[in-house]
PDB file of N, CA and C in Angstrom:
ATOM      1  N   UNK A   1     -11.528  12.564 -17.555  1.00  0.00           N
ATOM      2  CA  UNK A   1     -10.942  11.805 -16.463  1.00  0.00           C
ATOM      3  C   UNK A   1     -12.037  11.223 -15.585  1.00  0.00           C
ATOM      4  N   UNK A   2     -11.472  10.040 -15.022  1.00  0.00           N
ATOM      5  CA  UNK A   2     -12.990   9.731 -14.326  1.00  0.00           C
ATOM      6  C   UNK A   2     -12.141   8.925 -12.791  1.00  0.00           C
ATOM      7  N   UNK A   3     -12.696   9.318 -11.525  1.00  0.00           N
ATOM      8  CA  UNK A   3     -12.166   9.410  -9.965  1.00  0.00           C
ATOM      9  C   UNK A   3     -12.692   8.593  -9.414  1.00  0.00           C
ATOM     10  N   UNK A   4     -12.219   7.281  -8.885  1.00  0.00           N
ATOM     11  CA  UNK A   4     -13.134   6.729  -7.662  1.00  0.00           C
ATOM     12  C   UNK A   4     -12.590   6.913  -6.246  1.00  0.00           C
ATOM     13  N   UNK A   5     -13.368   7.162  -5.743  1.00  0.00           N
ATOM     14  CA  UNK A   5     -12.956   7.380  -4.249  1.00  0.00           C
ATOM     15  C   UNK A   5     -12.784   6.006  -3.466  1.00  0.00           C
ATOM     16  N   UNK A   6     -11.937   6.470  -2.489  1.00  0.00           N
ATOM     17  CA  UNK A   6     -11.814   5.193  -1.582  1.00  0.00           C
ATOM     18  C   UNK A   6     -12.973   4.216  -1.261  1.00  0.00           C
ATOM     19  N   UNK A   7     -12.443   2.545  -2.083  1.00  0.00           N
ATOM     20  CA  UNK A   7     -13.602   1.626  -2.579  1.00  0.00           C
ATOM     21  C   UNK A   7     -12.861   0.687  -1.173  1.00  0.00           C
ATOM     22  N   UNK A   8     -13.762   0.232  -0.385  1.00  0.00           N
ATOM     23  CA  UNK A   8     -13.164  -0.637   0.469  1.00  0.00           C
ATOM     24  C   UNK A   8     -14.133  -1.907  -0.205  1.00  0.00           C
ATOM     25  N   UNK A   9     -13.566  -3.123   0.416  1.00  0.00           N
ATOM     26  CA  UNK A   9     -13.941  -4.562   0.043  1.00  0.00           C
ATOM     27  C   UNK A   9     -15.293  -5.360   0.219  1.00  0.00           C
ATOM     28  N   UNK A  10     -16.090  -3.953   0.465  1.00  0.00           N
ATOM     29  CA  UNK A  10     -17.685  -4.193   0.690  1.00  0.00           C
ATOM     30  C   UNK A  10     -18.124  -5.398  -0.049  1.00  0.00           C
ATOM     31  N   UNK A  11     -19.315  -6.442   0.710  1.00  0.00           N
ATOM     32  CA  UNK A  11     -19.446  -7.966   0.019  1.00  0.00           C
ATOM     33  C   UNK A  11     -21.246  -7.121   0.439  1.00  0.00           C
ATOM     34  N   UNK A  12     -21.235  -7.903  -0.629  1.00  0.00           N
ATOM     35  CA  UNK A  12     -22.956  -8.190  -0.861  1.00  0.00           C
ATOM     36  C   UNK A  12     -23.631  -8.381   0.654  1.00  0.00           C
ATOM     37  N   UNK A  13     -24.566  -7.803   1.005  1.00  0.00           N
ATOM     38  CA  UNK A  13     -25.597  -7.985   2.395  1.00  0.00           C
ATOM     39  C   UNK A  13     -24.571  -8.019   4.055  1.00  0.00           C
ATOM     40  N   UNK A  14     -23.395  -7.234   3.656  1.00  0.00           N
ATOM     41  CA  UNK A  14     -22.455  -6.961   4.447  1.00  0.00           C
ATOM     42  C   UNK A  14     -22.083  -8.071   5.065  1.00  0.00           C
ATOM     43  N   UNK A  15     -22.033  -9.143   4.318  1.00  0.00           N
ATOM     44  CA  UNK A  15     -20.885 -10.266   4.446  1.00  0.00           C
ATOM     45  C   UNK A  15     -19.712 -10.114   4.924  1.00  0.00           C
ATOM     46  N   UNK A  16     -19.166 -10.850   5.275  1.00  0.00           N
ATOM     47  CA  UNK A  16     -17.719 -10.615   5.549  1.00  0.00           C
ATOM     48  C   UNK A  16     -16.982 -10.804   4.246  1.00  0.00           C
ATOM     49  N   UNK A  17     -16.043  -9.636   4.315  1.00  0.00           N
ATOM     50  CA  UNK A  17     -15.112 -10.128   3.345  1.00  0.00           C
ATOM     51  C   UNK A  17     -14.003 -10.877   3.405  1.00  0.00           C
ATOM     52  N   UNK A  18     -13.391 -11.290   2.317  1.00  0.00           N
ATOM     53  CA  UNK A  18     -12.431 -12.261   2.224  1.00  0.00           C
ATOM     54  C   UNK A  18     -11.503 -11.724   3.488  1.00  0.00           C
ATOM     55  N   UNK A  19     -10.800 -13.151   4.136  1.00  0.00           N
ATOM     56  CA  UNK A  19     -10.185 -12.598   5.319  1.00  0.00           C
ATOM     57  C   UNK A  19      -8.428 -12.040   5.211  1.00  0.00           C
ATOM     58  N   UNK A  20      -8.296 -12.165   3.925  1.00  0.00           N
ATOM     59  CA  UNK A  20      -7.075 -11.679   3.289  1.00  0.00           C
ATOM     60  C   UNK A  20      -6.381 -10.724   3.049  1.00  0.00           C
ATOM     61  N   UNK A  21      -5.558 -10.091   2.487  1.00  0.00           N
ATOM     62  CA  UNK A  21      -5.191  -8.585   2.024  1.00  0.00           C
ATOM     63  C   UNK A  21      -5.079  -8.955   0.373  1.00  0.00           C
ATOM     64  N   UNK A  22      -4.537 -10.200  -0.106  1.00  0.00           N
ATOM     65  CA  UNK A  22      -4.753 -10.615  -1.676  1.00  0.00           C
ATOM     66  C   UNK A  22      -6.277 -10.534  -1.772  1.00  0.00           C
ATOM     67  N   UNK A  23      -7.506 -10.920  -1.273  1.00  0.00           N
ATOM     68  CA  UNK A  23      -8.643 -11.236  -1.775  1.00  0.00           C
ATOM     69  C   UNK A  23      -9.072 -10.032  -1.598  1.00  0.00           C
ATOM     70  N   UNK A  24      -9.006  -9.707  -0.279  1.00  0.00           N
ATOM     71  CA  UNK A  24      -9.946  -7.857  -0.560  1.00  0.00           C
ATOM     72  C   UNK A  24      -9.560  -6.848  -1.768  1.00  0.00           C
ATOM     73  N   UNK A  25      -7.901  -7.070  -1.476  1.00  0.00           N
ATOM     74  CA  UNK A  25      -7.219  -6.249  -3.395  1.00  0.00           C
ATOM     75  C   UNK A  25      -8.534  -6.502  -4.279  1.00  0.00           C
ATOM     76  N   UNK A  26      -8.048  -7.197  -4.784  1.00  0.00           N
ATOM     77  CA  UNK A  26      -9.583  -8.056  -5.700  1.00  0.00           C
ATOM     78  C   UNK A  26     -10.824  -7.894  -5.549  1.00  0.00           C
ATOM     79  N   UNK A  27     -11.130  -7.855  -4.135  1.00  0.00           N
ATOM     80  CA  UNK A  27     -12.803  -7.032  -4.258  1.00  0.00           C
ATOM     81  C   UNK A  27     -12.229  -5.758  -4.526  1.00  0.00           C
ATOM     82  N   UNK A  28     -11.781  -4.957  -3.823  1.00  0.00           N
ATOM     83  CA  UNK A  28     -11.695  -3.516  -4.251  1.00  0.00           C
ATOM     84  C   UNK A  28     -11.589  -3.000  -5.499  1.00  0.00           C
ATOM     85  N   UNK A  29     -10.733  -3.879  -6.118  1.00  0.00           N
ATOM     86  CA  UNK A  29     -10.508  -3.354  -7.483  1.00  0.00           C
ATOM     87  C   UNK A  29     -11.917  -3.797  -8.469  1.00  0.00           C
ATOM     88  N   UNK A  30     -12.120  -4.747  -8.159  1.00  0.00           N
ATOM     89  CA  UNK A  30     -13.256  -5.235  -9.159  1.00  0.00           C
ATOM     90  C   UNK A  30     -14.722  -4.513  -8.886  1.00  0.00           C
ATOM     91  N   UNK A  31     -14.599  -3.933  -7.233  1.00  0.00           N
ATOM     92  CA  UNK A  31     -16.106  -3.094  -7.217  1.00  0.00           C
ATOM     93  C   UNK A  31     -15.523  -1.426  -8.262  1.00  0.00           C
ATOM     94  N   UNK A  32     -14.038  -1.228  -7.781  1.00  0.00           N
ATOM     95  CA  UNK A  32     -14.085  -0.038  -8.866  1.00  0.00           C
ATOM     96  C   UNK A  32     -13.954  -0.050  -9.922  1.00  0.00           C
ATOM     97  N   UNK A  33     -13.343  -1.044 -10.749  1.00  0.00           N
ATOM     98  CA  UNK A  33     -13.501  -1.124 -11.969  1.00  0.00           C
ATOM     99  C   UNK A  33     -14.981  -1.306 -12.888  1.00  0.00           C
ATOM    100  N   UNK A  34     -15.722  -1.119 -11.968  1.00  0.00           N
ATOM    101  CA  UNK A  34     -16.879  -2.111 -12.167  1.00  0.00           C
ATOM    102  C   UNK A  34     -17.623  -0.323 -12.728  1.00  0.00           C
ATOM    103  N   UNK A  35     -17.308   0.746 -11.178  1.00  0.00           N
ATOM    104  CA  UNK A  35     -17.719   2.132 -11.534  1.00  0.00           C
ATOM    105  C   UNK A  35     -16.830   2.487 -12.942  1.00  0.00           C
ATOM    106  N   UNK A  36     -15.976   2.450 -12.905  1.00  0.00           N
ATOM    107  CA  UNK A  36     -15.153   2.864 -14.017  1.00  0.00           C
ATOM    108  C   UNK A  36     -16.160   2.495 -15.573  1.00  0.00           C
ATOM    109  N   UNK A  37     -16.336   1.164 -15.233  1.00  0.00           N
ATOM    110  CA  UNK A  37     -16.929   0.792 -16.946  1.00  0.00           C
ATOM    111  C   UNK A  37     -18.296   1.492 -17.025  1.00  0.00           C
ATOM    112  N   UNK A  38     -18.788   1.976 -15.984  1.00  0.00           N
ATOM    113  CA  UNK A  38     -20.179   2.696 -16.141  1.00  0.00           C
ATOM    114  C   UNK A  38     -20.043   3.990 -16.857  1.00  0.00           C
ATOM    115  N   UNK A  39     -18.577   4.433 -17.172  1.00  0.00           N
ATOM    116  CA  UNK A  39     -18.109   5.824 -17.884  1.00  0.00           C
ATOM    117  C   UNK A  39     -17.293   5.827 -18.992  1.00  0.00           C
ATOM    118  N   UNK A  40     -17.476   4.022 -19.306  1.00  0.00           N
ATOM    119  CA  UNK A  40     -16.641   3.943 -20.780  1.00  0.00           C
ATOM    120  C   UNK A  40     -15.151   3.712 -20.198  1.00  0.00           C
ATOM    121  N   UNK A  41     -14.684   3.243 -18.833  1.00  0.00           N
ATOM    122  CA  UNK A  41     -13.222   3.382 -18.805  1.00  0.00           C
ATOM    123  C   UNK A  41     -12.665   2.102 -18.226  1.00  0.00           C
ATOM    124  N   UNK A  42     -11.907   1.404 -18.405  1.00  0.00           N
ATOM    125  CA  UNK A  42     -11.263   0.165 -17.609  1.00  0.00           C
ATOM    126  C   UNK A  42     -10.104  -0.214 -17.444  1.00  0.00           C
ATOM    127  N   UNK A  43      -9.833  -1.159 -16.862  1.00  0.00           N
ATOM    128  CA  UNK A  43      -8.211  -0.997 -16.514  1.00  0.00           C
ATOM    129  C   UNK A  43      -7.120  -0.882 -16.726  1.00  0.00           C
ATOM    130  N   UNK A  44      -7.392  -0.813 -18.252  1.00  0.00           N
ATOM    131  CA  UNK A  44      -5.969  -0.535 -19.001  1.00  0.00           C
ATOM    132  C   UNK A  44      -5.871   1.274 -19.229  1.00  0.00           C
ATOM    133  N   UNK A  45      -6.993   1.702 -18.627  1.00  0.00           N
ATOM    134  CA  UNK A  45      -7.192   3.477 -18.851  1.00  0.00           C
ATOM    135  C   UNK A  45      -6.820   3.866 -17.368  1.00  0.00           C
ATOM    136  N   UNK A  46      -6.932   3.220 -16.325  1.00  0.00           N
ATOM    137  CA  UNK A  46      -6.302   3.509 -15.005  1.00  0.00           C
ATOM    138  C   UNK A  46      -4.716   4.131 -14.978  1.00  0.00           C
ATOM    139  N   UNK A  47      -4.731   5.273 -14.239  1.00  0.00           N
ATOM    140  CA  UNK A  47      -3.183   6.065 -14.850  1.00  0.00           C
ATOM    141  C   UNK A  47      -2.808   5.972 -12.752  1.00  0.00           C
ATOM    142  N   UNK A  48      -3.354   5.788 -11.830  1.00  0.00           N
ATOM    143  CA  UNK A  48      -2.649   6.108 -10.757  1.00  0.00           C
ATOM    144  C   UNK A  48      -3.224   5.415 -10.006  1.00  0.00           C
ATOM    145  N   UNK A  49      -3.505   4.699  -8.623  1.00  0.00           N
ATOM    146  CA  UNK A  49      -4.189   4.165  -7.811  1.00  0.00           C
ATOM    147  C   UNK A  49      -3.231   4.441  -6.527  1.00  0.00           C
ATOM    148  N   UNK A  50      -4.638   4.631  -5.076  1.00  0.00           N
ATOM    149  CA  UNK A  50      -3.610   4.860  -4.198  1.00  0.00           C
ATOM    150  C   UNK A  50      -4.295   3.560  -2.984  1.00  0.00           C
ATOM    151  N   UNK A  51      -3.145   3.221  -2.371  1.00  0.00           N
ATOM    152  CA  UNK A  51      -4.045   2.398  -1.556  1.00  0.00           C
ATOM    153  C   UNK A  51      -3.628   2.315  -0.219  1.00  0.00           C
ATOM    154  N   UNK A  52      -4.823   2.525   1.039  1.00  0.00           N
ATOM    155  CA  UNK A  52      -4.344   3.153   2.007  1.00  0.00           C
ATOM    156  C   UNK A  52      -4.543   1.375   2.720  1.00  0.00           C
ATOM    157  N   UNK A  53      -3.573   1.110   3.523  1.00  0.00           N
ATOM    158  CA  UNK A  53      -3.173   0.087   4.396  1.00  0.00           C
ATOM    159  C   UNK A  53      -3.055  -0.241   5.526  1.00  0.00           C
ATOM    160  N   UNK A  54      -3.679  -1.054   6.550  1.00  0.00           N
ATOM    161  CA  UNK A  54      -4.065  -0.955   7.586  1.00  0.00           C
ATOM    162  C   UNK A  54      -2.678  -1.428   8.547  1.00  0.00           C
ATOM    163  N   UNK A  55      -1.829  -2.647   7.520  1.00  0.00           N
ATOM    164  CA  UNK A  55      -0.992  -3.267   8.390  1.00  0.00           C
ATOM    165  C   UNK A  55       0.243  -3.404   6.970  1.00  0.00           C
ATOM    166  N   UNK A  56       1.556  -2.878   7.047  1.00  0.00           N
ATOM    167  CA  UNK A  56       2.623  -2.768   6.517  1.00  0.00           C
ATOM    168  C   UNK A  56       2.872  -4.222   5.769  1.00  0.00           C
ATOM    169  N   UNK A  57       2.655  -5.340   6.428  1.00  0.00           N
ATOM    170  CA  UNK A  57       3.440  -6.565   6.407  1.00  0.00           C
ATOM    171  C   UNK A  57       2.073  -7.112   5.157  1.00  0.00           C
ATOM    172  N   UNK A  58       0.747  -6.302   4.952  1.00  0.00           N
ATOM    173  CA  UNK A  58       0.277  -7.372   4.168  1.00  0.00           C
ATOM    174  C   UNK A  58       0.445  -6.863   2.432  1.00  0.00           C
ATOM    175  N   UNK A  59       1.379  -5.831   2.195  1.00  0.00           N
ATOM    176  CA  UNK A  59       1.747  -5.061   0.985  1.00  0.00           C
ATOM    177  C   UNK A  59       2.675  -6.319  -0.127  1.00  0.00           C
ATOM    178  N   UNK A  60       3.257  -6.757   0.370  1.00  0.00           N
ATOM    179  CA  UNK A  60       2.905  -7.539  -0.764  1.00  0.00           C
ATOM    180  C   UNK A  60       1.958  -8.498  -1.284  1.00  0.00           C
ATOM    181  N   UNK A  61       1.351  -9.303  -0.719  1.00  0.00           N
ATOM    182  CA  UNK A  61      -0.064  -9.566  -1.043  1.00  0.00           C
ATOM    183  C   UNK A  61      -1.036  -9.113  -2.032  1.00  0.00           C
ATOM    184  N   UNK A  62      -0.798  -7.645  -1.140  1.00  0.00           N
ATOM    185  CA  UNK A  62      -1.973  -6.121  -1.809  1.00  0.00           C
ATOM    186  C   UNK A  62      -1.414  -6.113  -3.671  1.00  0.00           C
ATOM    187  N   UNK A  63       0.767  -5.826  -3.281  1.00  0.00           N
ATOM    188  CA  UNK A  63       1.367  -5.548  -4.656  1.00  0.00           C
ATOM    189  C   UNK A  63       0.862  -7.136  -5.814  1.00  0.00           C
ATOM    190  N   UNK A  64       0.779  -8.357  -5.131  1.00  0.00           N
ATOM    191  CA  UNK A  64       0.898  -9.416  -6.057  1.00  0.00           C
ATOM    192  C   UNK A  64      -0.903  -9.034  -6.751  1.00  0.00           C
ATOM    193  N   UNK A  65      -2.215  -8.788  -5.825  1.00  0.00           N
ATOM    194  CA  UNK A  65      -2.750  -9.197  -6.554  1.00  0.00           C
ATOM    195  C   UNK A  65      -3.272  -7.937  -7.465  1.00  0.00           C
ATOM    196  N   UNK A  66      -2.452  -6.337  -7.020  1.00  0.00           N
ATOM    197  CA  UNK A  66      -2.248  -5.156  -7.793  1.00  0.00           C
ATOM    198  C   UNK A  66      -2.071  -5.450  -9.386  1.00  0.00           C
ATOM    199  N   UNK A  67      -1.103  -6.377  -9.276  1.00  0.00           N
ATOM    200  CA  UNK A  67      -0.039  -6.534 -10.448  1.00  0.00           C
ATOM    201  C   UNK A  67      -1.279  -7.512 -11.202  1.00  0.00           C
ATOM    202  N   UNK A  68      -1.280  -8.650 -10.436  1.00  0.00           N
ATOM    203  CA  UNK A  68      -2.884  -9.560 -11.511  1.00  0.00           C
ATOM    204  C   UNK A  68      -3.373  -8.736 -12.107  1.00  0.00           C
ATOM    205  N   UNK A  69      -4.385  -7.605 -11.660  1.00  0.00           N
ATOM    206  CA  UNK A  69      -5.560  -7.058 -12.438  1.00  0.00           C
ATOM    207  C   UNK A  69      -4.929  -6.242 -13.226  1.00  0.00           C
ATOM    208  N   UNK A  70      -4.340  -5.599 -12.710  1.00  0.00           N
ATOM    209  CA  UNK A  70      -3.376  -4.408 -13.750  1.00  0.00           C
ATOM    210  C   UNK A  70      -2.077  -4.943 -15.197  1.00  0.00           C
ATOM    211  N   UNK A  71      -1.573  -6.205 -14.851  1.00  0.00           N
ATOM    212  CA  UNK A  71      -0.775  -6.427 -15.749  1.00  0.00           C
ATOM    213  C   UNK A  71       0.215  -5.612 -16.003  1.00  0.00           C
ATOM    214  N   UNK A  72       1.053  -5.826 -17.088  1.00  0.00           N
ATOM    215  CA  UNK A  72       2.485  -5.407 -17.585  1.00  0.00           C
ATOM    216  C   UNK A  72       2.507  -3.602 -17.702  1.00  0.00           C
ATOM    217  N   UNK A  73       1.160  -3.085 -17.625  1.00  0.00           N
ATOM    218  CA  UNK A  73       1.152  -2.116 -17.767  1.00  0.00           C
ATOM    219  C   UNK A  73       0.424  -1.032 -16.800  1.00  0.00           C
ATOM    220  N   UNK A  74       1.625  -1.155 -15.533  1.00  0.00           N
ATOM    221  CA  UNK A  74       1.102  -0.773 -14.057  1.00  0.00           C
ATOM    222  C   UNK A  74       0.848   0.501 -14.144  1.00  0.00           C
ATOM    223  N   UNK A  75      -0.337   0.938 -13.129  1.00  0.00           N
ATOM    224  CA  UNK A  75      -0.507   2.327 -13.304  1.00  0.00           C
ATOM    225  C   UNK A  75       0.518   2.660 -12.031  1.00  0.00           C
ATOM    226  N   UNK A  76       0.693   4.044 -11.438  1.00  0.00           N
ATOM    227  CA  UNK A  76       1.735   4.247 -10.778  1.00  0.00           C
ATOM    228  C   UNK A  76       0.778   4.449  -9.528  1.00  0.00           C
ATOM    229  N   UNK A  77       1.566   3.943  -8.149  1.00  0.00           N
ATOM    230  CA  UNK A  77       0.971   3.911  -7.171  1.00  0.00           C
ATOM    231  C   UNK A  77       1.550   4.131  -5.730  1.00  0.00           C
ATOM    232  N   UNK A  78       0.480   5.007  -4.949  1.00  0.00           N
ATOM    233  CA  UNK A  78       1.316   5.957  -3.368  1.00  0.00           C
ATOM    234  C   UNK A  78       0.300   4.118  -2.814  1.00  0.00           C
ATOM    235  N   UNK A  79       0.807   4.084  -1.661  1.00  0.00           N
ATOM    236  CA  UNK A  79       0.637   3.176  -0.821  1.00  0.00           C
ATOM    237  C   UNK A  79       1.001   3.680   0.716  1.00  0.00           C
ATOM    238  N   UNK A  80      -0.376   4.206   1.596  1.00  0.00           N
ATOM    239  CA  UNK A  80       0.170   4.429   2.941  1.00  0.00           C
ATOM    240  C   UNK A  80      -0.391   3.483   4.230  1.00  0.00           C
ATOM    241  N   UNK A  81       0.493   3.429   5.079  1.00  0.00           N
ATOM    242  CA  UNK A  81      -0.155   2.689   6.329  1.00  0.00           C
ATOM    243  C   UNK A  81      -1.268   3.514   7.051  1.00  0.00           C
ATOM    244  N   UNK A  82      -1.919   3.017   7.556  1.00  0.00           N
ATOM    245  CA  UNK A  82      -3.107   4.162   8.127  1.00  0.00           C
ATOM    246  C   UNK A  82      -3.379   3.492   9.729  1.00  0.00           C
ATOM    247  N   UNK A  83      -3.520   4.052  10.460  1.00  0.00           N
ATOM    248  CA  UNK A  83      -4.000   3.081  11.602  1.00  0.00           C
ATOM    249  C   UNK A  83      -5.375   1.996  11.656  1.00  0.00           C
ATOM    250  N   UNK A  84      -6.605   2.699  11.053  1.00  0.00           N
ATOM    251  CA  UNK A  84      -7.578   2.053  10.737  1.00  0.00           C
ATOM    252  C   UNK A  84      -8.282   2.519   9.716  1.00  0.00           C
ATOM    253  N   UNK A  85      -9.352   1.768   9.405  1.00  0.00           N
ATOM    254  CA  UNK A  85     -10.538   2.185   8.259  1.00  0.00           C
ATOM    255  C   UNK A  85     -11.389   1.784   8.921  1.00  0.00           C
ATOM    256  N   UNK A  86     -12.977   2.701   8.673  1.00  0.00           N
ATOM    257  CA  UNK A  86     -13.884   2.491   9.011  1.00  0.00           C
ATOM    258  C   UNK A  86     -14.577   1.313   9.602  1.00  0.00           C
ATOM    259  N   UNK A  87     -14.674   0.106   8.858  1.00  0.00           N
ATOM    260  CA  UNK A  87     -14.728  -1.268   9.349  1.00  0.00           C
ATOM    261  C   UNK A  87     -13.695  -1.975   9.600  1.00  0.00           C
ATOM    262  N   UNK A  88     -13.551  -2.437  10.703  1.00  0.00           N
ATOM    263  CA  UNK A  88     -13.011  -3.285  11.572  1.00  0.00           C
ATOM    264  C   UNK A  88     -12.384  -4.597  10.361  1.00  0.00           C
ATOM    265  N   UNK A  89     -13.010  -5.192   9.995  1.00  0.00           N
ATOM    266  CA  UNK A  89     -12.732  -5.947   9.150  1.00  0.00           C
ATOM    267  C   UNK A  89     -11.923  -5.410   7.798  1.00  0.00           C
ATOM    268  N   UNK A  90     -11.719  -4.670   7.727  1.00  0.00           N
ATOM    269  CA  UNK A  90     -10.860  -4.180   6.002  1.00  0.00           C
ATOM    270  C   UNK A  90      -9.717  -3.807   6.371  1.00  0.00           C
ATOM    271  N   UNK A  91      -9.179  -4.676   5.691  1.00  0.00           N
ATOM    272  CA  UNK A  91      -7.649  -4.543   5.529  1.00  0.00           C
ATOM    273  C   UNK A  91      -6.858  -3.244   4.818  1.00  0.00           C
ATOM    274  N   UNK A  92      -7.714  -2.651   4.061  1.00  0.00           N
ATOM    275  CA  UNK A  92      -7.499  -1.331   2.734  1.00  0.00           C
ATOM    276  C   UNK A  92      -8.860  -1.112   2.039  1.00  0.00           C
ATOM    277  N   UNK A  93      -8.144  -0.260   1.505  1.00  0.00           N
ATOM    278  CA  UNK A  93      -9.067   0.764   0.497  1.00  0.00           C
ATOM    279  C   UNK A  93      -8.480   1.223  -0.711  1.00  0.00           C
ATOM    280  N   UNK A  94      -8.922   1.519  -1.663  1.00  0.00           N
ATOM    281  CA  UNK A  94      -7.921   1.440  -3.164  1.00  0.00           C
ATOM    282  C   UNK A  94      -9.090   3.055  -3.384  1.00  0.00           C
ATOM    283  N   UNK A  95      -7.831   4.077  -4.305  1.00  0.00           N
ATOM    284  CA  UNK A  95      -8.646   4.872  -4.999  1.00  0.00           C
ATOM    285  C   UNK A  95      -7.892   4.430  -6.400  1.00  0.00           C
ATOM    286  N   UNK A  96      -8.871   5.150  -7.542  1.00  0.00           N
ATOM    287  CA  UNK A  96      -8.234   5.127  -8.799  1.00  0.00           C
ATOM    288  C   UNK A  96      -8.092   6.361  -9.695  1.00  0.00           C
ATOM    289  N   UNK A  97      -7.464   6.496 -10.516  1.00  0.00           N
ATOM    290  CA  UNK A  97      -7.689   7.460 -11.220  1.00  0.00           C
ATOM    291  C   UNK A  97      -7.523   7.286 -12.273  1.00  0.00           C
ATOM    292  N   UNK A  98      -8.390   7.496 -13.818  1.00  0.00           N
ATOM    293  CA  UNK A  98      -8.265   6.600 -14.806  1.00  0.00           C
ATOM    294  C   UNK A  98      -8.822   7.990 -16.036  1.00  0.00           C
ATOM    295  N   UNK A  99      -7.947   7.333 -17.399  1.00  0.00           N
ATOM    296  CA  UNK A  99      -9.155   8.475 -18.539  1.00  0.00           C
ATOM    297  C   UNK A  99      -9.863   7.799 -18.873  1.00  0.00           C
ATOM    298  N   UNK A 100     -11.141   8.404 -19.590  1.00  0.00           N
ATOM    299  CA  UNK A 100     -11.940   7.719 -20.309  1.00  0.00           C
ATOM    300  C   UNK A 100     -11.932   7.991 -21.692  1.00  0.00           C
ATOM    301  N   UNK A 101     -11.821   6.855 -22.832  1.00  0.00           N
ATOM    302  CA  UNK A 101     -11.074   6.883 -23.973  1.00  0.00           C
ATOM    303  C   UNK A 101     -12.418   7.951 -24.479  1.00  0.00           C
ATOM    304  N   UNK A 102     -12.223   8.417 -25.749  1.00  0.00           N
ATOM    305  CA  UNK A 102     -13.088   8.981 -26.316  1.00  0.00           C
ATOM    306  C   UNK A 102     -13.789   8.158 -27.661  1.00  0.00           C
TER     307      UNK A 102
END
């Protein structure tokens, strides 16, 4: 099994990130998928993801661009509101939980 911990939408030389809740999805997922392939595992091996949310109203956004990377074959997912995350700027944070094929 292989765990990423809460990946927020960190940009290169602490850029700002996308000012979105669709575009950060997308960084988040793509900086963890990114750990994932360093252990042989990728997104079709993802079995759960949780993603903690700063503001209720931007969840579908988060669900549309969930569904992009993941496709027809969703892993299952908790989704909570949180009051904040560390930076001011992030909308969420995604964990994953995935096997790694043998």
């Amino acid at each position: 099994h292989a765990f990423v911990a809460g990946t927020a939408p960190i940009m290169p030389d602490d850029a700002d990130p996308p000012a979105d809740a669709y575009g950060q999805t997308h960084r988040c997922l793509e900086i963890a998928l990114a750990a994932l392939s360093e252990v042989g595992s990728a997104a079709e091996h993802v079995v759960r993801t949780r993603i903690m949310l700063t503001r209720g109203e931007d969840f579908p956004e988060i669900a549309r661009a969930h569904g992009e990377v993941f496709g027809s074959a969703l892993p299952v997912n908790t989704s909570y509101v949180v009051a904040a995350l560390l930076d001011r700027r992030w909308l969420l944070e995604i964990e994953l939980e995935a096997f790694v094929p043998e």
